[in-house]
Tab-separated table of C-alpha atoms in Angstrom:
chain	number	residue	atom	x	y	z
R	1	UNK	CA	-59.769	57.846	-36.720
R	2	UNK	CA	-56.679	59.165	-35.497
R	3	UNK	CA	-52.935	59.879	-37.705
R	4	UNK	CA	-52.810	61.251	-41.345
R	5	UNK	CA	-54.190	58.876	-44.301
R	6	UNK	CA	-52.762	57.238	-47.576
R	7	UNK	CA	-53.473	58.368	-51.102
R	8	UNK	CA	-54.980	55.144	-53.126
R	9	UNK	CA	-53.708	54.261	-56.486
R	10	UNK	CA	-56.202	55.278	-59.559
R	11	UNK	CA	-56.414	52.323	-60.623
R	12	UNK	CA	-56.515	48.470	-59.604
R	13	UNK	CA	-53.569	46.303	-59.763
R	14	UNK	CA	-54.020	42.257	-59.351
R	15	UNK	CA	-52.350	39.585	-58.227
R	16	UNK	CA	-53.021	36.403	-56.646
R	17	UNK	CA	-52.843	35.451	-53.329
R	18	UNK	CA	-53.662	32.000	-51.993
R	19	UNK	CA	-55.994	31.918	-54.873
R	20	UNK	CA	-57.999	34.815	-54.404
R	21	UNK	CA	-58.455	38.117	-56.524
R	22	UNK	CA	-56.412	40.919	-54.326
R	23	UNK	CA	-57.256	44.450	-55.191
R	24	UNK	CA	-54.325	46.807	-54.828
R	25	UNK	CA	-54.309	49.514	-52.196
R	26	UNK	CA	-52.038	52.350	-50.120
R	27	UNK	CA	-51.479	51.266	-46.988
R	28	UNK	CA	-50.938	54.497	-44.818
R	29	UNK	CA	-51.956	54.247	-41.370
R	30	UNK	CA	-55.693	53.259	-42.825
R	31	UNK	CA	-56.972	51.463	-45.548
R	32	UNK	CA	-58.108	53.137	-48.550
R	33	UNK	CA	-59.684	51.719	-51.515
R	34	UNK	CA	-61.331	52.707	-55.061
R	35	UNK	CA	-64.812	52.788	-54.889
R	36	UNK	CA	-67.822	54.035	-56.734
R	37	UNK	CA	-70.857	55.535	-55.352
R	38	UNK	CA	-73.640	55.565	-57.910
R	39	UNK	CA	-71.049	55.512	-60.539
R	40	UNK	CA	-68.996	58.193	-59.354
R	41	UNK	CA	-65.658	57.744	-58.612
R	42	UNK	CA	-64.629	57.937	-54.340
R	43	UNK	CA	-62.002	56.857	-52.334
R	44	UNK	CA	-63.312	54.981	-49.422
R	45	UNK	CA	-61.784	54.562	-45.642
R	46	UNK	CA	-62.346	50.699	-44.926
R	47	UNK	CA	-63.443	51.052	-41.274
R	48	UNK	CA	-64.529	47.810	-39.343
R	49	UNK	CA	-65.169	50.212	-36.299
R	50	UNK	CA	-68.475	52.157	-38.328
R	51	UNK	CA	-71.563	50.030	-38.258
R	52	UNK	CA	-72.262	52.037	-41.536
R	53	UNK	CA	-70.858	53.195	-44.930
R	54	UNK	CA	-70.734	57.009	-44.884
R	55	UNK	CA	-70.228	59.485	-47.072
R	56	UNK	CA	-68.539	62.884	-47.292
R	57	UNK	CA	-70.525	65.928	-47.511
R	58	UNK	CA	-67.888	67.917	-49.649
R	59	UNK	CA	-67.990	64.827	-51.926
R	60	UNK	CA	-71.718	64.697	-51.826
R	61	UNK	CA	-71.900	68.639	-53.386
R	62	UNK	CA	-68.770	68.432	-55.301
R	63	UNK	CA	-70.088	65.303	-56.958
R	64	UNK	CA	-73.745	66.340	-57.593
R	65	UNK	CA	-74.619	63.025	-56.055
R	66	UNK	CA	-78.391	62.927	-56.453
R	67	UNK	CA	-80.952	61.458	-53.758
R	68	UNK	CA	-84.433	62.017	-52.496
R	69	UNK	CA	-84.781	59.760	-49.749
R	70	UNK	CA	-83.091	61.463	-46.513
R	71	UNK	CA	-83.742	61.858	-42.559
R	72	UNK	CA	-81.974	63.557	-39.724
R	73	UNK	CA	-80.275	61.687	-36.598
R	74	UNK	CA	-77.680	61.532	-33.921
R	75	UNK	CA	-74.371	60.001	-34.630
R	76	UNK	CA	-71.220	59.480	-32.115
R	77	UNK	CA	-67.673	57.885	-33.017
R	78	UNK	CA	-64.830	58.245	-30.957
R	79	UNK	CA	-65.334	62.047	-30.290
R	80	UNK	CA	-67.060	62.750	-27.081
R	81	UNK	CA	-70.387	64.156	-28.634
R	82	UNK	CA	-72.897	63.324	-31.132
R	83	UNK	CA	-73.779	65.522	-34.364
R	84	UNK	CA	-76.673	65.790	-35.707
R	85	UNK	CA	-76.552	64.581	-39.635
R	86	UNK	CA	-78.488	64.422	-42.578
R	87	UNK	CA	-78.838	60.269	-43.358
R	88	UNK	CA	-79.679	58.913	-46.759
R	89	UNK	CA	-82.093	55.750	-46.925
R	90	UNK	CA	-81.400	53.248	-49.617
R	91	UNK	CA	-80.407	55.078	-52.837
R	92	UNK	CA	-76.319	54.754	-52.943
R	93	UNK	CA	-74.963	51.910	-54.945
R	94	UNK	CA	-71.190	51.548	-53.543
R	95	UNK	CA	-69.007	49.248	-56.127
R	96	UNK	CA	-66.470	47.609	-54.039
R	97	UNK	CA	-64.113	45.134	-55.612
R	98	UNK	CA	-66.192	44.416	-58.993
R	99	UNK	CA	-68.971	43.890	-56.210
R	100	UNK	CA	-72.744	45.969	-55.813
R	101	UNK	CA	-73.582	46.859	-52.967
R	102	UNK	CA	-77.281	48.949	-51.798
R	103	UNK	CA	-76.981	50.426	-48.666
R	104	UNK	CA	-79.895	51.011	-46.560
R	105	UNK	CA	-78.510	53.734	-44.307
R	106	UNK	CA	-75.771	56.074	-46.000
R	107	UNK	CA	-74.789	58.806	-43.294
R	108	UNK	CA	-73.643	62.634	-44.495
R	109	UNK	CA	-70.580	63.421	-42.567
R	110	UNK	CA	-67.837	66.435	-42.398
R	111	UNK	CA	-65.402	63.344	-43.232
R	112	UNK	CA	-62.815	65.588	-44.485
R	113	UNK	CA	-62.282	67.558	-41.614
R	114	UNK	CA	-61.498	64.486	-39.632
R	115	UNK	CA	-58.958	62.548	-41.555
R	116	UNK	CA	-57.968	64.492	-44.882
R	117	UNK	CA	-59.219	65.645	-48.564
R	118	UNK	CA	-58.102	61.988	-49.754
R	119	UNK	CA	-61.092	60.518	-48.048
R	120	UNK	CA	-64.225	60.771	-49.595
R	121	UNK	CA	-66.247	58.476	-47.443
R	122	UNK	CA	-66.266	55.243	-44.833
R	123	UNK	CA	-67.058	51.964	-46.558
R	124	UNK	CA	-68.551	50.639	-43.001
R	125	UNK	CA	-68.957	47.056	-41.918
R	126	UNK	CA	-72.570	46.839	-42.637
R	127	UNK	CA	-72.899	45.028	-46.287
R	128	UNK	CA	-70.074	42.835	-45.153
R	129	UNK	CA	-71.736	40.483	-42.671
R	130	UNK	CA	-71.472	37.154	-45.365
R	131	UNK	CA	-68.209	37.984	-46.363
R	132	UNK	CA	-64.392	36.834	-46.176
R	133	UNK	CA	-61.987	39.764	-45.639
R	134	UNK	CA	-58.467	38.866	-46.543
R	135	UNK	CA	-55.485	41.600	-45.988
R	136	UNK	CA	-52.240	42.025	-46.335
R	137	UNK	CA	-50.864	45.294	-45.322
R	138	UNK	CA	-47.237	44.347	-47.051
R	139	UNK	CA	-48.453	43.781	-49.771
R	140	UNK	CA	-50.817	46.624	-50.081
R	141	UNK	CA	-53.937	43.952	-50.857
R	142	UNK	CA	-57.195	43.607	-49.991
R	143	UNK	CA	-59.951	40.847	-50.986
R	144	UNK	CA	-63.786	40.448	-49.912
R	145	UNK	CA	-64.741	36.795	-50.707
R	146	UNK	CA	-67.898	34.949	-50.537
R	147	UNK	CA	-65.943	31.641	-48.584
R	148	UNK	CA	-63.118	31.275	-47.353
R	149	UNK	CA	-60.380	29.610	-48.912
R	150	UNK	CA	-56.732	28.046	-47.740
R	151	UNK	CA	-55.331	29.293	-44.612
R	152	UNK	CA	-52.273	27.118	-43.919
R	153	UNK	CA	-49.825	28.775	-41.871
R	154	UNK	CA	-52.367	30.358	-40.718
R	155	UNK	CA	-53.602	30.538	-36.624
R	156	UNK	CA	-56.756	30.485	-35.890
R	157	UNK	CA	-58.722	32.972	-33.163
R	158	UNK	CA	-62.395	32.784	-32.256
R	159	UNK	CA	-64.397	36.399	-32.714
R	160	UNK	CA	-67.942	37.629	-32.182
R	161	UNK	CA	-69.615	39.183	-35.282
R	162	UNK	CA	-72.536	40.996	-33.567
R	163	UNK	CA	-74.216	44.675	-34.385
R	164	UNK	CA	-71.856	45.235	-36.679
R	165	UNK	CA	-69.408	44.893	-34.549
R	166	UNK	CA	-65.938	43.148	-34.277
R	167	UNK	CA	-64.985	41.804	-31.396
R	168	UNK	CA	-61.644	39.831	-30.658
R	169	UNK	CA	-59.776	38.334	-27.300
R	170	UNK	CA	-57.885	41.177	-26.125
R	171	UNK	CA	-55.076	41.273	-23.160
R	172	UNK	CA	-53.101	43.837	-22.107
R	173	UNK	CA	-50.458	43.743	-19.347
R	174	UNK	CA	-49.530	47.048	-18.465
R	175	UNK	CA	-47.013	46.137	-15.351
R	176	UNK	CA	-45.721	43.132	-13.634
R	177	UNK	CA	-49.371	42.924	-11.713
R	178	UNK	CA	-51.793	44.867	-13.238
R	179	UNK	CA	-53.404	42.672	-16.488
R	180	UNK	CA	-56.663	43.906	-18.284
R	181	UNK	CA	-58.795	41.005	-19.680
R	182	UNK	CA	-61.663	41.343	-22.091
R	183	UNK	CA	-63.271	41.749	-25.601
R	184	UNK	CA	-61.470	44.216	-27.888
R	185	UNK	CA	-63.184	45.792	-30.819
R	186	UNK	CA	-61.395	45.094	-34.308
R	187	UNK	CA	-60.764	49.476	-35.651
R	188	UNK	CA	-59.554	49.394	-39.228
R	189	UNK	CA	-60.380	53.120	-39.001
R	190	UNK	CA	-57.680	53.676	-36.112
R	191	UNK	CA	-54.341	53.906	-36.936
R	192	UNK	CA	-53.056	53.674	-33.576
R	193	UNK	CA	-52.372	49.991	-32.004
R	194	UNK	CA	-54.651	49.661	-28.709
R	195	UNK	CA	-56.089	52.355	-27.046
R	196	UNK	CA	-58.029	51.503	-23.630
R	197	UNK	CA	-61.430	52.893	-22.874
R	198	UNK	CA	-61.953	56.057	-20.535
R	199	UNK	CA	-63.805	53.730	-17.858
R	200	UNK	CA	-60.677	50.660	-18.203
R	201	UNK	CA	-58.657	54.114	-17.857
R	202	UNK	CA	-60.411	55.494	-14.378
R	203	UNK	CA	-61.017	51.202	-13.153
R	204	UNK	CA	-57.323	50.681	-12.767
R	205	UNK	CA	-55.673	54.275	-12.540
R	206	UNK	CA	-54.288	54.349	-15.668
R	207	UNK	CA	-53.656	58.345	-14.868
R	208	UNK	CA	-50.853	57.447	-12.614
R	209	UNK	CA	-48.808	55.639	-15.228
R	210	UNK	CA	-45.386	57.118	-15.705
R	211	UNK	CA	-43.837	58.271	-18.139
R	212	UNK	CA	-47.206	59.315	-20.465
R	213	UNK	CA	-47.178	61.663	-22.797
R	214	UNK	CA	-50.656	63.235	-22.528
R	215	UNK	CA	-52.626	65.011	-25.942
R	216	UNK	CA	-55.848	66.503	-26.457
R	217	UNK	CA	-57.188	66.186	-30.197
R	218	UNK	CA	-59.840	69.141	-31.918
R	219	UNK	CA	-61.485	66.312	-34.210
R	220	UNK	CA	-60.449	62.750	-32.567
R	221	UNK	CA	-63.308	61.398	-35.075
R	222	UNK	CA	-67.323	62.070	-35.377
R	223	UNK	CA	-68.277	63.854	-32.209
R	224	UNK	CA	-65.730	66.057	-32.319
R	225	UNK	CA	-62.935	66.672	-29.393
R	226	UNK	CA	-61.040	63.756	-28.253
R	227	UNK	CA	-58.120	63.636	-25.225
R	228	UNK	CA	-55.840	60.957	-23.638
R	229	UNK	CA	-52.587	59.666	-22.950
R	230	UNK	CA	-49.596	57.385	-24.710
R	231	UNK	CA	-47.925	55.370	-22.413
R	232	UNK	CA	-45.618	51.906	-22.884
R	233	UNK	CA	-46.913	48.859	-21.352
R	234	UNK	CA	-45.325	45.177	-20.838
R	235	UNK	CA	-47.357	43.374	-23.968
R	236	UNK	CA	-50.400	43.453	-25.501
R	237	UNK	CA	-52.098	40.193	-27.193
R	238	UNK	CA	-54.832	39.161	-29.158
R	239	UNK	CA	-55.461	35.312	-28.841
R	240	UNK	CA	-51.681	33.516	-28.770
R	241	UNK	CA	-50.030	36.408	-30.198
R	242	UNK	CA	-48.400	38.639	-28.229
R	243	UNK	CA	-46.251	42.195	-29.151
R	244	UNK	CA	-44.171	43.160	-26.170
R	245	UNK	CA	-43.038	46.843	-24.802
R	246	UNK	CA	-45.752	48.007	-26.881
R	247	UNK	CA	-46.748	51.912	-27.085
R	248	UNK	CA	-50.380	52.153	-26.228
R	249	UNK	CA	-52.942	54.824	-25.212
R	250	UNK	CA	-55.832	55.441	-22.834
R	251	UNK	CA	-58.837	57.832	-23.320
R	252	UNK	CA	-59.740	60.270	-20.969
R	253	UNK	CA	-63.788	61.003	-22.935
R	254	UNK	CA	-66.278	61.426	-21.084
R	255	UNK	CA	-68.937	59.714	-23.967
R	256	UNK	CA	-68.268	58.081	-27.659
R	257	UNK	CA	-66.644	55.080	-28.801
R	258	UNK	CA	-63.533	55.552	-26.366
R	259	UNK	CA	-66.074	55.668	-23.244
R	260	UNK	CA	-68.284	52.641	-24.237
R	261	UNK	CA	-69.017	49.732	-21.554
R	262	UNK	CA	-69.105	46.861	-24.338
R	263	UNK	CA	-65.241	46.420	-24.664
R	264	UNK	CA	-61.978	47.443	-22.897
R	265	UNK	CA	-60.323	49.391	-25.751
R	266	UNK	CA	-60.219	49.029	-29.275
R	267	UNK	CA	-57.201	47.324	-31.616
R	268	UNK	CA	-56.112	49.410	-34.435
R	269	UNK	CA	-54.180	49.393	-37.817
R	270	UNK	CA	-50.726	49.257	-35.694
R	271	UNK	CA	-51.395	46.442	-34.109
R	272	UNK	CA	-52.843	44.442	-37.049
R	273	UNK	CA	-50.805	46.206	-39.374
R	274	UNK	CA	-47.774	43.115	-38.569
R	275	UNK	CA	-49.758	40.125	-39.835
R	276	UNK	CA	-50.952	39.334	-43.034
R	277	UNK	CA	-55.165	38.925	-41.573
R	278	UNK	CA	-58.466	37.055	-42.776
R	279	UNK	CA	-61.592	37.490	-41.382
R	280	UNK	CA	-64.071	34.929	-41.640
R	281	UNK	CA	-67.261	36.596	-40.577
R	282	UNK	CA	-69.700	34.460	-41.336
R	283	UNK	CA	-67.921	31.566	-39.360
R	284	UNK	CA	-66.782	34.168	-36.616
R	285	UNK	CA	-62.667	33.271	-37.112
R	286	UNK	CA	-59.667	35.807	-37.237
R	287	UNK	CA	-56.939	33.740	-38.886
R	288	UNK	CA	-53.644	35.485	-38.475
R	289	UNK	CA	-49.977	35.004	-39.522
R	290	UNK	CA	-46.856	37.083	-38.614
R	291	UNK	CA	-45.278	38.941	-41.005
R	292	UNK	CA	-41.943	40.747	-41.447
R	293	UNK	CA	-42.785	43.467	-39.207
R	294	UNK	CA	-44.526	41.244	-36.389
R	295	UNK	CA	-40.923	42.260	-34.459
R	296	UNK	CA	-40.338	45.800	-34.884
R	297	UNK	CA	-40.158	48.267	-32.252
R	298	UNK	CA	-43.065	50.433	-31.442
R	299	UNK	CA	-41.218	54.053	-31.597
R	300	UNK	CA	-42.467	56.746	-29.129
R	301	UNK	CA	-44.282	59.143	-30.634
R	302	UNK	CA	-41.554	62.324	-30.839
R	303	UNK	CA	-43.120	65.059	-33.395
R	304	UNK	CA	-45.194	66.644	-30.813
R	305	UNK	CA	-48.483	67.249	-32.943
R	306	UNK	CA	-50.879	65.624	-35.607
R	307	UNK	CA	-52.413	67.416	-38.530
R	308	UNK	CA	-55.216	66.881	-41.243
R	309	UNK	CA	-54.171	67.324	-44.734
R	310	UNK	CA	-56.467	69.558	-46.300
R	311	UNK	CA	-53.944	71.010	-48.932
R	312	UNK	CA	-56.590	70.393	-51.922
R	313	UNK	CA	-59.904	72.023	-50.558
R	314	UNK	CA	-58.008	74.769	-48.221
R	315	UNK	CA	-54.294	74.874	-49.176
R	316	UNK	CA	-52.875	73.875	-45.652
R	317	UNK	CA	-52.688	70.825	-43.172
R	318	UNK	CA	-54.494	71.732	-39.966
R	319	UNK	CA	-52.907	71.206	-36.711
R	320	UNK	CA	-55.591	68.881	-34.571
R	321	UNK	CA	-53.802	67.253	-31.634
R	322	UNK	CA	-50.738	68.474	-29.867
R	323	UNK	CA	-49.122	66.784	-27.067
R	324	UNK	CA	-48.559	68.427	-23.833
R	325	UNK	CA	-45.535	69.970	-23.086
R	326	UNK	CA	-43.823	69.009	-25.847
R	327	UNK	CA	-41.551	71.384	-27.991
R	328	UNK	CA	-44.342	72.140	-30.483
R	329	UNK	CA	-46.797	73.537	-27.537
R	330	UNK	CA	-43.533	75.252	-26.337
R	331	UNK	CA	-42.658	77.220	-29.632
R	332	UNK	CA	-46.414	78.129	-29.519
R	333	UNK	CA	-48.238	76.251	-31.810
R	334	UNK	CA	-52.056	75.942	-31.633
R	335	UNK	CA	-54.759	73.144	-32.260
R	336	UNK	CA	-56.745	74.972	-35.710
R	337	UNK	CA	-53.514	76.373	-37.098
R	338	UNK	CA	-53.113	76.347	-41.244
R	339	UNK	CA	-49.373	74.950	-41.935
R	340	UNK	CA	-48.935	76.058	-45.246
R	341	UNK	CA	-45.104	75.231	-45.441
R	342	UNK	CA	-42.551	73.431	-43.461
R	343	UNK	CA	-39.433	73.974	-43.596
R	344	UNK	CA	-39.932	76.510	-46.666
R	345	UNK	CA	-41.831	73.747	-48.451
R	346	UNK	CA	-45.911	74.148	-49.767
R	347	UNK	CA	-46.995	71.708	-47.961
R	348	UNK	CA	-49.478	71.202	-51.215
R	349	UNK	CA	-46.636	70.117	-52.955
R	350	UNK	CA	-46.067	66.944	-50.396
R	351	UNK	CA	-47.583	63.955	-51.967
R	352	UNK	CA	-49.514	61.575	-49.973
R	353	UNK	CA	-46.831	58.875	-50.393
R	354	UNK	CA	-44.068	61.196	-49.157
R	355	UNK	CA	-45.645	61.798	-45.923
R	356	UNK	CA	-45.071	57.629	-45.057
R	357	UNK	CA	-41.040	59.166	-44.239
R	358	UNK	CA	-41.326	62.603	-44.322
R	359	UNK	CA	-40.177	63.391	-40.677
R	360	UNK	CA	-37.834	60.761	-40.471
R	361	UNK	CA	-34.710	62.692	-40.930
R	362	UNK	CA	-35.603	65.847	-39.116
R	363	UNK	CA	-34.660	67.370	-35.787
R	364	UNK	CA	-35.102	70.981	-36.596
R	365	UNK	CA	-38.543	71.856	-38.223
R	366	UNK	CA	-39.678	75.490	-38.879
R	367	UNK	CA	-43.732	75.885	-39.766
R	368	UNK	CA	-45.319	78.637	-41.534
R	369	UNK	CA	-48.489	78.904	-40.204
R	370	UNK	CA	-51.858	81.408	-41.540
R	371	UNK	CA	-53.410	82.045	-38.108
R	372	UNK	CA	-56.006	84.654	-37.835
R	373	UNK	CA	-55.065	86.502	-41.110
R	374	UNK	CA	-51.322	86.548	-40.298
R	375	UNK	CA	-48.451	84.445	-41.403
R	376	UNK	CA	-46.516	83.537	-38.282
R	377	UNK	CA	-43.438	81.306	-38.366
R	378	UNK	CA	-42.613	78.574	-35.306
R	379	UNK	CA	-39.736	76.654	-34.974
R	380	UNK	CA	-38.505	73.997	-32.734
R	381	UNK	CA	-36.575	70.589	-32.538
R	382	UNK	CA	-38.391	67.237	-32.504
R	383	UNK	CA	-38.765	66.015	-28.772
R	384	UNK	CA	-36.187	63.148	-27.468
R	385	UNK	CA	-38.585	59.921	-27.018
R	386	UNK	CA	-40.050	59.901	-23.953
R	387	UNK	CA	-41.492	56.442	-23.432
């Protein structure tokens, strides 16, 4: 779960959309919706890549959620490690689109510390096995159905529903010959387009691409440290559709998600993000159409460094990934810094919905950074795209 998040409207907006009941969302990088968890309210990360709906542990003690049942275990995500967690057996009620739903296995995770304070757990892919999962990322809209209902102008794409697990018909031709075949696994939880496994990575030298722009992230997602590369390749398609000259990554872990034998890479929010989506699980069909931005460019990542916005619980964003040699390492800036203000601006006072464009327009940024007690400034221009 890579990229900063959205901030979900308080409350639910409908419309209609080829009949069914849409609940309103912010679409910003992920997918957040309004949730409760034993009748408290939470914003929830919709995340087809977790087998299970988590929960926050800051939410947990800030909520005075009450339990009794509860284990310990091992749990891995796309960090290279596991963490051992406290897990909660069958005594949290999630209300999802008007909808009840008991889940069995209810994980306690530092959630906040990997994408943001506006995430208060991971509504997982677990109690969703029977249903229809319509989306339009336009449109800000999401729908869980019990059947599935018209899809004209619609095309449809054969997927395996297994484990808890999405997989779809994933190709990706890097260079005129050099084409990787094989099943890709369906991350709502990544904001990124495709990113290739460490082992696809090593099979077909993916370290020898050039140009890449290489990063290494503090919290790449449960388990902790994550590191890779962004590179352009040729095209990358799922079934018949195909988005060409497409800015992609590879992972360099050693163990996690990003390291796993079962698929070559996983497809995230970027990708899917240019289509308006249904997925059928119970009849194992991805029915996709094109929208708008099925044609736009993918941009080269140019800011140099990713942060997690943890203005409400700590009064800062907190520098995670930086990519090397770029003019943020440069200027000095660290992974674990506190940005309180950019260009002279609390970041607390930057609203969730302001980030979308908020570095659009800017070539010279200045950060005021708390490290270690001090307040230290650093100042630098936005790197020239590189891919």
């Amino acid at each position: 779960m890579r990229k900063a998040l959205f901030f979900l409207m308080a409350v639910f907006c409908f419309s209609t959309l080829m009949g069914q009941q849409m609940n309103k969302i912010l679409y910003y990088s992920h997918l957040y919706l309004e949730s409760r968890i034993n009748g408290k309210n939470a914003r929830l990360v919709f995340d087809t890549g977790s087998p299970y709906t988590c929960i926050d542990s800051t939410f947990v003690a800030d909520s005075n959620l009450q339990y009794n049942r509860i284990v310990e275990g091992r749990m891995g995500g796309a960090g290279n490690n596991q963490e051992t967690i406290r897990v909660i057996l069958n005594e949290l009620t999630y209300t999802v689109s008007g909808q009840e739903y008991v889940s069995e296995i209810s994980p306690i995770i530092q959630l906040k510390s990997i994408v943001g304070d506006y995430a208060d757990g991971i509504l997982g892919i677990d109690n969703m096995g029977e249903k229809v999962i319509t989306i339009d990322y336009l449109g800000e809209q999401m729908a869980f159905e019990d059947r599935l209902g018209n899809t004209e102008g619609y095309t449809s794409i054969p997927i395996r529903y297994a484990k808890n697990r999405i997989y779809v018909p994933l190709t990706v031709n890097i260079a005129e010959g050099k084409t990787i075949e094989g099943k890709g696994l369906m991350d709502l939880g990544s904001g990124g387009s495709v990113e290739l496994t460490s082992l696809v990575a090593e099979e077909y030298a993916l370290k020898d691409i050039t140009p890449q722009i290489r990063y290494s992230t503090a919290v790449g997602g449960i388990g902790g440290e994550s590191s890779g590369s962004y590179f352009r390749a040729k095209n990358a398609s799922v079934g018949s559709f195909t988005l060409n000259d497409i800015v992609m990554g590879f992972s360099s872990n050693t163990g996690g998600a990003l390291a796993s034998k079962e698929y070559i890479g996983i497809v995230g929010n970027e990708f899917w993000e240019r289509f308006n989506m249904i997925i059928d699980l119970p009849g194992e069909r991805l029915f996709l159409k094109p929208n708008t931005k099925f044609k736009d460019p993918f941009n080269s990542p140019v800011v140099g460094f990713s942060y997690i916005d943890r203005s409400r619980t700590l009064g800062c964003w907190i520098v995670n990934s930086l990519a090397e040699e770029s003019n943020a390492e440069k200027a000095g800036l660290r992974s674990g810094d506190h940005i309180v203000a950019i260009n002279g601006r609390d970041v607390k006072g930057i609203s969730l919905e302001e980030r979308k464009n908020f570095f659009d327009d800017m070539t010279e940024i200045t950060l005021t950074i708390q490290r270690d007690f001090e307040i230290v400034e650093i100042s630098f221009s936005f790197d020239e795209p590189k891919l």
